[in-house]
Coordinates of C-alpha atoms in Angstrom, one line a residue:
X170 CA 66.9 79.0 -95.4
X171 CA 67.6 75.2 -95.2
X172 CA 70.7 74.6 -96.7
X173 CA 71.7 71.1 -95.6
X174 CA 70.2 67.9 -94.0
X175 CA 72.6 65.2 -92.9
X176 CA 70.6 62.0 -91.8
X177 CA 72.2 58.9 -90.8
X178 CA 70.1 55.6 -89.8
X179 CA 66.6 57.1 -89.7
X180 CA 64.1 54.5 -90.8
X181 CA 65.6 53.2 -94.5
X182 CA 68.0 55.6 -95.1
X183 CA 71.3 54.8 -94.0
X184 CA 73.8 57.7 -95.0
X185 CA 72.4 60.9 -96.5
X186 CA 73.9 64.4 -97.1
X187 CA 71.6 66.5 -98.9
X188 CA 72.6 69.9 -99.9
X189 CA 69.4 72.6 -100.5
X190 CA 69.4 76.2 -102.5
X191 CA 66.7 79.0 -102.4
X192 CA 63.7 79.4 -104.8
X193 CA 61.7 76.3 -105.4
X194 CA 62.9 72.5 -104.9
X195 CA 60.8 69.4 -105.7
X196 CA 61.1 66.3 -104.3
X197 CA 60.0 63.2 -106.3
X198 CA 59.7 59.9 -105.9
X199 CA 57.5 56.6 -106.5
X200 CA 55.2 55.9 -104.0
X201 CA 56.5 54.6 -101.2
X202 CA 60.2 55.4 -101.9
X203 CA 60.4 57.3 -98.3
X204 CA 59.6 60.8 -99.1
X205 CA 58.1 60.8 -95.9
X206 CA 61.4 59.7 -94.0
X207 CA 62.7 63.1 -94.6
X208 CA 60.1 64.7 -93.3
X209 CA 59.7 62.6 -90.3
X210 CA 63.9 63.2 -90.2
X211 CA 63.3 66.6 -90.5
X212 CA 60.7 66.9 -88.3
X213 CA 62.8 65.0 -85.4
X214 CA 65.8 67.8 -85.9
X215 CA 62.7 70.8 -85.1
X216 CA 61.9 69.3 -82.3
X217 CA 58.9 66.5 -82.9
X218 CA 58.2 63.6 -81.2
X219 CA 61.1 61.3 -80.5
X220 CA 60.3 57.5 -81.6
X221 CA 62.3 54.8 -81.2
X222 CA 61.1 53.0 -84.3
X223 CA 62.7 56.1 -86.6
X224 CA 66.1 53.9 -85.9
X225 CA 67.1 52.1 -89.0
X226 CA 66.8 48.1 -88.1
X227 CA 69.9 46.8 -86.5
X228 CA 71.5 50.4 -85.4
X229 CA 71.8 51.7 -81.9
X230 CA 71.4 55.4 -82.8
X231 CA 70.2 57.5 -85.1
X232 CA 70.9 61.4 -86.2
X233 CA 69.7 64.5 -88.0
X234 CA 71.3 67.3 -88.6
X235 CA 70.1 70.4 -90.2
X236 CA 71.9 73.6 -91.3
X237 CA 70.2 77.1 -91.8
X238 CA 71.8 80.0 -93.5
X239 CA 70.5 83.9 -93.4
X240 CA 71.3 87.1 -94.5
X241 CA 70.1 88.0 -90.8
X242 CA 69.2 85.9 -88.3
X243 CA 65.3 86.0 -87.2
X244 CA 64.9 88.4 -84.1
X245 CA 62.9 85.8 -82.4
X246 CA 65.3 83.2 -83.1
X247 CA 68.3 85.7 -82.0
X248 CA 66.2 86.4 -78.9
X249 CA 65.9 82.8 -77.8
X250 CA 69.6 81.7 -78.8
X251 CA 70.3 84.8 -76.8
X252 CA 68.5 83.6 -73.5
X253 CA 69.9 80.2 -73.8
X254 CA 73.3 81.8 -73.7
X255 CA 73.9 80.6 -77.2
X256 CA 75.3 83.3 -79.6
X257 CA 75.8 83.6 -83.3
X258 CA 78.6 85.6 -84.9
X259 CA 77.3 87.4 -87.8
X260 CA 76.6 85.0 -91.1
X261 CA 77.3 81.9 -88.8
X262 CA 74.9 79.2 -89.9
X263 CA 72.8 78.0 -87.4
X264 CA 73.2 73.7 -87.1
X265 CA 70.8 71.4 -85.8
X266 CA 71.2 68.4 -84.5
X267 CA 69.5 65.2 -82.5
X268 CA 70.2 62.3 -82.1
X269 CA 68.2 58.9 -81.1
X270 CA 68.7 56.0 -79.2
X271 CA 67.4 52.8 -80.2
X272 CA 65.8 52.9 -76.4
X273 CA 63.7 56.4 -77.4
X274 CA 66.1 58.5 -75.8
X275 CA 67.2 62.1 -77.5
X276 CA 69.8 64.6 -77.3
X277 CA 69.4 67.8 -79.0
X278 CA 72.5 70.2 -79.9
X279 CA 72.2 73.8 -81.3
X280 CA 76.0 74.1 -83.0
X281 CA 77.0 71.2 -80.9
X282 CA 75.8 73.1 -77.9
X283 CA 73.6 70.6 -75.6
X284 CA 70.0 72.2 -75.5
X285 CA 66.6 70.5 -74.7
X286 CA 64.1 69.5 -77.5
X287 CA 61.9 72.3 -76.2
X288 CA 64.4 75.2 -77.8
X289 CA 64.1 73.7 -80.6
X290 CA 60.5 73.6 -81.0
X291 CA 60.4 77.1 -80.0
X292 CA 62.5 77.9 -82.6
X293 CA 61.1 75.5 -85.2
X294 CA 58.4 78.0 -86.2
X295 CA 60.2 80.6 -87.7
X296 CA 62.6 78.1 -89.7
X297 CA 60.5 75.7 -91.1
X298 CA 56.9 75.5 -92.2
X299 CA 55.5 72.1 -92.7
X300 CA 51.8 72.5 -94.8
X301 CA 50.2 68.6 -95.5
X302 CA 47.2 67.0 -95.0
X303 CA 47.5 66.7 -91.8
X304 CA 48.9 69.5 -90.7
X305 CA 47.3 71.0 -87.7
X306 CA 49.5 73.7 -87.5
X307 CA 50.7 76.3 -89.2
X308 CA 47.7 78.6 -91.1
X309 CA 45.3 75.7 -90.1
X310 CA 45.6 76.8 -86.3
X311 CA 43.7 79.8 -85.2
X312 CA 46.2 81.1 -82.5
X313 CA 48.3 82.6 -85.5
X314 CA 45.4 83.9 -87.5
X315 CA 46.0 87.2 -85.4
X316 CA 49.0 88.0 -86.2
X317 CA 49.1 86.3 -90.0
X318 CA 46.5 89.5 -90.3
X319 CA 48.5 92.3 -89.1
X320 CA 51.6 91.1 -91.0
X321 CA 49.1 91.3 -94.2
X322 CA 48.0 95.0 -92.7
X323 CA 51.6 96.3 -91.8
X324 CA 50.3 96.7 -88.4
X325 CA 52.9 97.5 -85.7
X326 CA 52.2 95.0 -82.6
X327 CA 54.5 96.1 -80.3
X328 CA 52.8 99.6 -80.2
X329 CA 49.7 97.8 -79.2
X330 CA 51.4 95.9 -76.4
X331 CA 53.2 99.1 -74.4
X332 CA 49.8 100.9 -74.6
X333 CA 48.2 97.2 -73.3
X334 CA 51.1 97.2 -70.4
X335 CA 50.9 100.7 -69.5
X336 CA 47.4 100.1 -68.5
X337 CA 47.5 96.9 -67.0
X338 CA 50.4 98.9 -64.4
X339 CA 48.1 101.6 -64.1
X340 CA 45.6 98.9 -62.8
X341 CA 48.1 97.1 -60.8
X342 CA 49.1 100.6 -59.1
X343 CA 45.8 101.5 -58.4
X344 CA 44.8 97.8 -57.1
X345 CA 47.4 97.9 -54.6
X346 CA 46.9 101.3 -53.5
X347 CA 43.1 100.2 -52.7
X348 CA 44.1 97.1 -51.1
X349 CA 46.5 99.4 -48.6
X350 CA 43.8 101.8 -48.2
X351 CA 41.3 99.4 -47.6
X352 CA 43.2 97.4 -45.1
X353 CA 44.4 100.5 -43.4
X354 CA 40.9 101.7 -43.1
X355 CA 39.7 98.7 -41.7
X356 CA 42.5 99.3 -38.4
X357 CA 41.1 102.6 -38.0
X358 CA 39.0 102.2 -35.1
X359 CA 41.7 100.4 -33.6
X360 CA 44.3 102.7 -34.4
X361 CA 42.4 105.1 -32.8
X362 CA 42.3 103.0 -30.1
X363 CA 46.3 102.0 -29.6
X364 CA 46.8 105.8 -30.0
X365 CA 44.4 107.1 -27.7
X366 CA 46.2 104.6 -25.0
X367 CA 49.3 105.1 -25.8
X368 CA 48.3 109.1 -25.7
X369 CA 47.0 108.4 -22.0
X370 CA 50.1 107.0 -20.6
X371 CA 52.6 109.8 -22.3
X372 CA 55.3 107.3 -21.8
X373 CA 59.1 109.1 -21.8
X374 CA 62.6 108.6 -23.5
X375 CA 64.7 106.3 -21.1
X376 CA 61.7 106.3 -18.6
X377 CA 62.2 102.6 -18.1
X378 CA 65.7 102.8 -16.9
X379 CA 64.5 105.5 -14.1
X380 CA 62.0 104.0 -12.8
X381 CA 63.5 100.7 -12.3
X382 CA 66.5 102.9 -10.6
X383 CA 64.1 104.3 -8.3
X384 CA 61.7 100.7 -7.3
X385 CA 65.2 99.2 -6.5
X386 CA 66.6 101.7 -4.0
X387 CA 63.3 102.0 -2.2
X388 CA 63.1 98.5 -2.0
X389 CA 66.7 98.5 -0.6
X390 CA 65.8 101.1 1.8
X391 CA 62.7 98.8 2.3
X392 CA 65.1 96.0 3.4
X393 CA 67.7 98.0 5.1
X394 CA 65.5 99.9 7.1
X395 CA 65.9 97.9 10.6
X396 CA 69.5 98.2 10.2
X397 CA 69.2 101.7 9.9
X398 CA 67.0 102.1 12.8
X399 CA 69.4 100.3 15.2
X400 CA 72.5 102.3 13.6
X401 CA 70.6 105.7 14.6
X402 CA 69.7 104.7 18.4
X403 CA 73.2 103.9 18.9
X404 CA 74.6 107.3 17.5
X405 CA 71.7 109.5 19.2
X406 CA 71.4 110.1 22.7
X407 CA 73.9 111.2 26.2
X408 CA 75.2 107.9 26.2
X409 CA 76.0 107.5 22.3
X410 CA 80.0 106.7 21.2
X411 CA 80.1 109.6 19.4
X412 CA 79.1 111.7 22.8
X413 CA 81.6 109.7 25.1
X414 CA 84.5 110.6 22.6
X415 CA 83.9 114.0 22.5
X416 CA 83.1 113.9 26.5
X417 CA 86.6 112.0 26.8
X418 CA 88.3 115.0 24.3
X419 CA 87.2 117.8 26.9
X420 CA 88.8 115.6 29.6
X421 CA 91.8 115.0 28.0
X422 CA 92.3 118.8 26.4
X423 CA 92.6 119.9 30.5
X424 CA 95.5 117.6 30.8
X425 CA 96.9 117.3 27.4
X426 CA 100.1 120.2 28.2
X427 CA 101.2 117.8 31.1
X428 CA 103.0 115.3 29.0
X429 CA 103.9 115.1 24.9
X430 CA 101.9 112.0 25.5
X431 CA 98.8 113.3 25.8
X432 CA 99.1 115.8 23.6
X433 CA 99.5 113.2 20.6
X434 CA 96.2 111.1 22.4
X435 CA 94.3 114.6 22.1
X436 CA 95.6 114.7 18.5
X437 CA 94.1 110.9 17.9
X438 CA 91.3 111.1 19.8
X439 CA 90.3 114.3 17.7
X440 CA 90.3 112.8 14.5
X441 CA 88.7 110.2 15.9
X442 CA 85.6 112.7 16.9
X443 CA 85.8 114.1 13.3
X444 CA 85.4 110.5 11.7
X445 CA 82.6 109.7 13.7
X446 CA 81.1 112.9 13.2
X447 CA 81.2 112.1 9.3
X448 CA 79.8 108.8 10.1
X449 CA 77.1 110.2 11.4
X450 CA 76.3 112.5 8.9
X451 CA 76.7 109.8 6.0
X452 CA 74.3 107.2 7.8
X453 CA 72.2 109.7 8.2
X454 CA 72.3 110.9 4.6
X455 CA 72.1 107.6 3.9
X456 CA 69.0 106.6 5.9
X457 CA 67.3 109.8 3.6
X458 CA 68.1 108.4 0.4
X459 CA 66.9 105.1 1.2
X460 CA 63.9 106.7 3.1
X461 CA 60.9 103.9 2.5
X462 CA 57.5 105.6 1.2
X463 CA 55.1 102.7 0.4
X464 CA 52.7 104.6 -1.5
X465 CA 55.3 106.1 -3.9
X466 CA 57.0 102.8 -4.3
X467 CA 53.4 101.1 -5.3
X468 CA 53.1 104.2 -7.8
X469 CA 56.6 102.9 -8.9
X470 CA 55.7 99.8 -9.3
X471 CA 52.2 100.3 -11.5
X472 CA 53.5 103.0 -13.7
X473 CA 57.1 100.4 -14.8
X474 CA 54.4 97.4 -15.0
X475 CA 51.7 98.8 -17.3
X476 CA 54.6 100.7 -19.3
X477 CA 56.2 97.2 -20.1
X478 CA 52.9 95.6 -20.4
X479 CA 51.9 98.4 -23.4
X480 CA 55.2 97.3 -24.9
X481 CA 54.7 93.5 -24.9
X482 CA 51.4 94.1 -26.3
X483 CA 52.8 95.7 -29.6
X484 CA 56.2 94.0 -29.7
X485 CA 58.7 96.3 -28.6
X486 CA 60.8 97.7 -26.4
X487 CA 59.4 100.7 -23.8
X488 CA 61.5 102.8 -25.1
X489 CA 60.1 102.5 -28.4
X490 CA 56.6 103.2 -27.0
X491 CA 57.1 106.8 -27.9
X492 CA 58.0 105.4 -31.6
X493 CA 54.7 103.3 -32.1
X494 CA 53.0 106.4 -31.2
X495 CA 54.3 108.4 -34.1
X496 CA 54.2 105.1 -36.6
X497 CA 50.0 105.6 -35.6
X498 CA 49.7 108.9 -36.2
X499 CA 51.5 107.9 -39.6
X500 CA 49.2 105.8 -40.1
X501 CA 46.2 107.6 -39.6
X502 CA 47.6 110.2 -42.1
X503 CA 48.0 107.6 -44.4
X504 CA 44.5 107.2 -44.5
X505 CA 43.6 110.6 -45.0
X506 CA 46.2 110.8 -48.0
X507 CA 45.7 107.6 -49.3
X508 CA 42.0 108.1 -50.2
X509 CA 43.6 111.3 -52.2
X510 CA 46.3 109.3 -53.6
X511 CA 43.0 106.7 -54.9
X512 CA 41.5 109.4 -56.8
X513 CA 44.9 110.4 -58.5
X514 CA 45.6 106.7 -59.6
X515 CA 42.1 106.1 -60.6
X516 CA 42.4 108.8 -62.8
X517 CA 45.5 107.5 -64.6
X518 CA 43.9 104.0 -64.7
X519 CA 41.3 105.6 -66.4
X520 CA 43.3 107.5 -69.0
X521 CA 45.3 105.1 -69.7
X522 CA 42.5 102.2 -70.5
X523 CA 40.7 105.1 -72.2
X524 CA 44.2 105.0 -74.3
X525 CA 44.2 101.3 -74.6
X526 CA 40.6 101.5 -75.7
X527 CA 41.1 103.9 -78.7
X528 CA 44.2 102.2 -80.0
X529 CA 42.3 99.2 -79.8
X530 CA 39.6 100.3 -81.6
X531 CA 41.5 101.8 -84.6
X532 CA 43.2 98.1 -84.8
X533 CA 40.2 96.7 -85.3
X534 CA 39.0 99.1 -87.6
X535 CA 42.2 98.4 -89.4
X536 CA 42.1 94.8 -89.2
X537 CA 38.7 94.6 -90.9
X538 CA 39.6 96.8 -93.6
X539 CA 42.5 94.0 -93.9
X540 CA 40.5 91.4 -93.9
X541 CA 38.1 92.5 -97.0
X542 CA 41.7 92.5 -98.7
X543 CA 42.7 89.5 -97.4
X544 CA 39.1 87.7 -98.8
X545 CA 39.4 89.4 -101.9
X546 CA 43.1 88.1 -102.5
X547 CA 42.2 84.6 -101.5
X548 CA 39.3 84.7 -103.2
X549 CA 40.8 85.4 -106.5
X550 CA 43.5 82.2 -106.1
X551 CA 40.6 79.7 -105.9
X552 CA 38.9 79.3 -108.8
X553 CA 42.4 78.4 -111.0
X554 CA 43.2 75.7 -107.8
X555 CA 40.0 73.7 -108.9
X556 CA 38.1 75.6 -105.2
X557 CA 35.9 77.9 -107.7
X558 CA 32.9 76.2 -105.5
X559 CA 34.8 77.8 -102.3
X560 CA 34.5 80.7 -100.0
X561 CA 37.0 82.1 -97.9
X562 CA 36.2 84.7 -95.0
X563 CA 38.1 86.1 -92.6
X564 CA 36.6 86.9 -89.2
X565 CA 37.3 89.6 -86.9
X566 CA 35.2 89.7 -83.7
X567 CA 35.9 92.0 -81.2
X568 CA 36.2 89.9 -77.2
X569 CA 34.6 90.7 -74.4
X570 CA 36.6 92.9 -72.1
X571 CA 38.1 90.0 -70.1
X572 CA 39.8 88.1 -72.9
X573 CA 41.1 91.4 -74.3
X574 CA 45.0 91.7 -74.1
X575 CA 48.2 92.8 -75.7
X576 CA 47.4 92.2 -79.4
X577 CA 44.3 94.5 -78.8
X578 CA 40.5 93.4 -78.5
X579 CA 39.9 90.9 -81.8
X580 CA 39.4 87.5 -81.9
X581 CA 40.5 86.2 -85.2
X582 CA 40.0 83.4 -87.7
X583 CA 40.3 82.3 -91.2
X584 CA 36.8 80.4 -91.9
X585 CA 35.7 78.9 -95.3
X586 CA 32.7 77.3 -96.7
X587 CA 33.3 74.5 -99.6
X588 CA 29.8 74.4 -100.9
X589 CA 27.3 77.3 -102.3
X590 CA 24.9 77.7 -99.2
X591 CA 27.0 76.3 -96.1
X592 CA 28.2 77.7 -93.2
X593 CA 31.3 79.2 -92.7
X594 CA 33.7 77.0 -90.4
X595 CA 37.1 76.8 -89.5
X596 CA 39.9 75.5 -92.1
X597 CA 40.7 72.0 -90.5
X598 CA 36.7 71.4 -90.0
X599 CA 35.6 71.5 -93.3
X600 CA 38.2 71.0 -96.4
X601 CA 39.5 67.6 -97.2
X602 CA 43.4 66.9 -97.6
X603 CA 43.2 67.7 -100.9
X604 CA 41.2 71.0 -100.6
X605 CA 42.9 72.2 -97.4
X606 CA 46.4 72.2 -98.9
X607 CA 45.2 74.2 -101.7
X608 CA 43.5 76.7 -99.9
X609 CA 47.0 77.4 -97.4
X610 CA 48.6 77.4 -101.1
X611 CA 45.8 80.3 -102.2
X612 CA 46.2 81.7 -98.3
X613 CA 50.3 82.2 -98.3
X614 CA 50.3 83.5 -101.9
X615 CA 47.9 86.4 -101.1
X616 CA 49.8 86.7 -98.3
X617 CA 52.6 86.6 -99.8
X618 CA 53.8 85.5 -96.2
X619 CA 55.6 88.7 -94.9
X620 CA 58.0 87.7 -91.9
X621 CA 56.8 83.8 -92.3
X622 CA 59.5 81.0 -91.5
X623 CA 62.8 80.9 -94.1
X624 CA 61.2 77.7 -95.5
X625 CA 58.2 76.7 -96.5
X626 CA 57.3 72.7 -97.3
X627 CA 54.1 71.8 -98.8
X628 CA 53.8 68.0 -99.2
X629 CA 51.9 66.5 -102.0
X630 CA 49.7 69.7 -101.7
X631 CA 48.6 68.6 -105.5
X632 CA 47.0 65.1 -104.5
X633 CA 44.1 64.0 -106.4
X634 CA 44.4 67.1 -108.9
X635 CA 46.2 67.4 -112.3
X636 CA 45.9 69.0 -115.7
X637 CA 45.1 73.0 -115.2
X638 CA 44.8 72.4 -111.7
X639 CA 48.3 71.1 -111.0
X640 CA 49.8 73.9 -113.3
X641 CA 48.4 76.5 -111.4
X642 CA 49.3 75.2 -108.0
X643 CA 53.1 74.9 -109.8
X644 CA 52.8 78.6 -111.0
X645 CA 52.2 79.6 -107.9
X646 CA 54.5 77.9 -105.5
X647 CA 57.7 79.0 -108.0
X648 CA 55.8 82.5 -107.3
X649 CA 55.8 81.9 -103.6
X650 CA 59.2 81.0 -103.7
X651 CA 60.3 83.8 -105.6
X652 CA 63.0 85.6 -102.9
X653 CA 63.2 82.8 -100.3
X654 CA 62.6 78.7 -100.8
X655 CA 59.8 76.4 -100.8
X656 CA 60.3 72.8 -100.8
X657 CA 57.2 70.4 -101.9
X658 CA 56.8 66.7 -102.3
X659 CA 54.8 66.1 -105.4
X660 CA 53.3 63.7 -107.7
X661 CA 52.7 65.6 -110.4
X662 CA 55.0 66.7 -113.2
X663 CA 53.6 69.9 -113.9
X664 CA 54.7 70.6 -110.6
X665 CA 58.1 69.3 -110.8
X666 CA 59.1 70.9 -113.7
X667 CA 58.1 74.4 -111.9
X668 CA 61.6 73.3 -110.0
X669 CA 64.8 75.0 -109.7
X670 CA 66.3 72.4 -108.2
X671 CA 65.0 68.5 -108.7
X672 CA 65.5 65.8 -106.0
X673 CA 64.4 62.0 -106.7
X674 CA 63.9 59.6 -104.1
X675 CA 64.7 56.0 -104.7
X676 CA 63.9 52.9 -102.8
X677 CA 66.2 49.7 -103.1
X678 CA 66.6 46.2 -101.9
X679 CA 69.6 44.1 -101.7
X680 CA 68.2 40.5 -100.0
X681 CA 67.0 41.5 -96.8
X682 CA 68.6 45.2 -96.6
X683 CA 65.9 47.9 -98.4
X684 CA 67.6 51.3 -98.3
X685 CA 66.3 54.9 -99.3
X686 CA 68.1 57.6 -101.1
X687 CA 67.8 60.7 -103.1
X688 CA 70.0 62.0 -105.4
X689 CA 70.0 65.7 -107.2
X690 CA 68.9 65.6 -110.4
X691 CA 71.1 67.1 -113.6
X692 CA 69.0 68.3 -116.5
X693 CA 68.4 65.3 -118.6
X694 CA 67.9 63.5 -115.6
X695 CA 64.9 65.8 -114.9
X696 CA 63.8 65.7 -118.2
X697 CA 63.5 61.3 -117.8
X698 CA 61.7 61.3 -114.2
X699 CA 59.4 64.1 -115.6
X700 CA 58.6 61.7 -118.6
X701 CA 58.1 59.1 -116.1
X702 CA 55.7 61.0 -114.0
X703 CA 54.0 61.1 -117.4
X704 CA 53.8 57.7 -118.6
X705 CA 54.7 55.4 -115.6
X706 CA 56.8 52.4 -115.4
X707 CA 57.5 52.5 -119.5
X708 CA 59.0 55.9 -120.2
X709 CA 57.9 56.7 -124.2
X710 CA 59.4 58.7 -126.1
X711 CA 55.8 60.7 -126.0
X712 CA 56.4 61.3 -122.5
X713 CA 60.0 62.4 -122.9
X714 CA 58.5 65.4 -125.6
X715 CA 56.0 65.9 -123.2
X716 CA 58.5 66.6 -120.4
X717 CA 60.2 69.0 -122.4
X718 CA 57.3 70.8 -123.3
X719 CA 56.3 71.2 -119.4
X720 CA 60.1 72.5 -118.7
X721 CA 60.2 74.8 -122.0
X722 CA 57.1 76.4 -120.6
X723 CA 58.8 77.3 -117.0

């Protein structure tokens, strides 16, 4: 709950500390004393609307700062401290705080952690609730209707939502599995078509590399071959080196045992026959190996320029040709099993909707059952707030399929119709100031506002009312306040003296300067601003017996 609000140079209030306790506080005031400062201050610190004319007149900056206290801190507040890396040590209060430049600009702090203004108006919700004439938030706005019912029913949202996600993956699992299917189905044809040529020209592991070996050394022996041609002539024939040495050795062998000499030439000129002998056979086993066969190089040729051709045409390597053919045949199979793997996911898709479906459906069943509650609670606050004319409804239609989501199927609304005869219509349609604060009053007592925010402002909910009227609207905000705190600006002392705790708000001028304050109220300080309420500007001593009566009766 809110415990403290420190506001300095906001509007006419120069220097305020206000310190707040639980149950139910009043606030009042003579018209115009500034009750509405603090709830513009107030406002700024939960994240409103930044305006440069809340800056008290002569000031550079202004400030608000505003302390909560829990037993335990809200989940979803926890939750969204927690994701702007902002933690809480167990019964730490939670501060806020902005401040204001004369200029319009803001800073906002969460315990003197910088933050921007949008934390603080997600937060805002589930500290404060703000219910005027005005107000279009809160119970007036539709979008919480929903889940203001199941917190009346008990329901359990969060059941709702995993049954809501597990079918919206089912859907997403199946839609992608089509969309593969699908796409894969429509490459079929040419698939079958890649394969079929890739099939055709069976290329091999390191295929490539060979053939290029063999197109280069027939093309060598292409370009060697005249060489080679010459090299044989001289080495064949009669007349051929290799024949005069050896004719030259016979010679030589039939004189060699004349002289040492000639012995050694023998020797030398031997050798020399056995090297050219080798010679021979090399160039001759050379001029095989480099043997030119035009047709087989042309077979080279086309079989290394399509295989490299094939390759460019899907991106890759040849040696990855044999790959590609095996990631098509995949493929292919993927088809096949996909459409199999479609029927399985269709099936879960199905179950699981069929699940989402049926919880659905007993929600709604269970929300209508809470909503004939809901009327009949409301229904039997409104005659005793002066709204005996009234009727309150709550709808629950069920949405088309496309609009359904993780809160289940419903569409949601609280509708009411002022006059005998009219039409149901929404809250902030129909009533009046007046009316529409009373019926949020009748609304969060039959509520009785489980897991609302940790404080609840009405302001001057009791406008234009009095007597009976403004005792019952007091008996039952100090009954909606009973366990947590309410805070309402009032007018009316039947009202006030429901308070546990009194605040007045004065309004003073010294020459040009006007300032605003409030100050705490003592009990026979309550008892005179009670008896003013009462009687006005003279306070009587009628009005003083008066305002005891009213507190004797609380």
């Amino acid at each position: 709950m809110l415990t403290r609000l420190t506001i300095r140079n906001i509007v006419l209030i120069e220097a305020l500390d206000l310190d707040f306790r639980g149950g139910l506080g009043v606030l009042t005031g003579e018209t115009g004393a500034g009750k509405s400062i603090l709830l513009d201050a107030l406002g700024l610190v939960l994240g409103n609307r930044a305006e440069s004319g809340l800056v008290r007149a002569g000031e550079d900056k202004a400030s608000v700062s505003a302390t909560f206290e829990f037993a335990a801190l809200p989940a979803a507040i926890a939750e969204t401290l927690s994701d702007a890396d902002i933690e809480l040590e167990a019964g730490e209060p939670l501060i806020l705080r902005r401040t204001l430049k004369a200029d319009g600009g803001s800073k906002a702090f969460v315990n003197d952690q910088p933050v921007g203004v949008a934390l603080l108006r997600e937060i805002a919700p589930s500290l404060v609730e703000l219910h005027g004439q005005h107000d279009d938030r809160g119970l007036v706005n539709p979008r919480g209707h929903r889940a203001l019912l199941d917190r009346f029913a008990g329901v359990e949202r969060a059941n709702m939502a995993s049954v809501w996600n597990a079918w919206r993956a089912a859907e997403d699992r199946l839609a992608v599995a089509r969309e593969r299917v699908e796409t894969a189905q429509a490459d079929q044809d040419l698939l079958l078509a890649y394969l079929a040529e890739l099939a055709a020209i069976e290329p091999q592991a390191g295929e490539e590399a060979r053939l290029a070996e063999t197109r280069a050394s027939m093309q060598k022996g292409e370009r060697l071959s005249g060489d080679l041609e010459i090299l044989r002539q001289l080495w064949e024939g009669s007349d051929s080196p290799l024949a005069s040495l050896r004719v030259a050795a016979r010679r030589l062998d039939r004189i060699a045992g004349e002289h040492p000499l000639l012995a050694e030439a023998l020797s030398a000129l031997d050798r020399a026959v056995i090297e050219a002998g080798e010679a021979e056979d090399k160039l001759s086993a050379a001029a095989d190996a480099l043997v030119h066969d035009p047709l087989a190089l042309e077979r080279a040729e086309t079989r290394l320029f399509d295989l490299r051709a094939i390759a460019r045409k899907h991106r890759c390597e040849v040696d990855e040709l044999a790959d590609k053919m095996r990631e098509f045949r995949g493929q292919l199979d993927a088809i096949e099993g996909g459409e199999a793997e479609l029927d399985a996911l269709a099936i879960a898709a199905k179950v699981a909707g069929d699940a989402y479906r049926e919880r659905a459906r007993a929600l709604h069943s269970v929300r209508v059952a809470a909503a004939e509650r809901l009327d009949a609670a409301v229904a039997g606050e409104l005659a005793p707030l002066k709204l005996d004319a009234a009727r309150f409804r709550t709808s629950v239609v069920e949405l088309p399929e496309e609009r359904w989501g993780p809160d289940g199927m419903d569409a949601v609304e609280f509708l009411i119709a002022t006059n005998p005869g009219a039409d149901f219509a929404p809250l902030n349609k129909i009533a009046s100031g007046g009316e529409l604060s009373r019926f949020i009053l009748a609304l969060k007592v039959a509520l009785a506002e489980k897991g609302g925010a940790a404080t609840m402002i009405f302001d001057e909910i009791d406008r234009g009312v009095g007597g009976a009227v403004a005792s019952a609207i007091g008996e039952r905000l100090s009954r909606l306040a009973e366990g947590g705190q309410v805070l309402v600006v009032t007018h009316s002392p039947q009202v006030a003296a429901r308070g546990r705790t009194h605040y007045v708000i004065h309004k003073s001028s010294e020459g040009t300067v006007t300032r605003t304050s409030v100050t705490l109220l003592d009990a026979a300080a309550r008892q005179e601003e009670i008896a003013r309420m009462l009687s006005g500007a003279e306070v009587t001593p009628e009005a003083r017996a008066q305002a005891d009566r009213l507190l004797e009766g609380v």
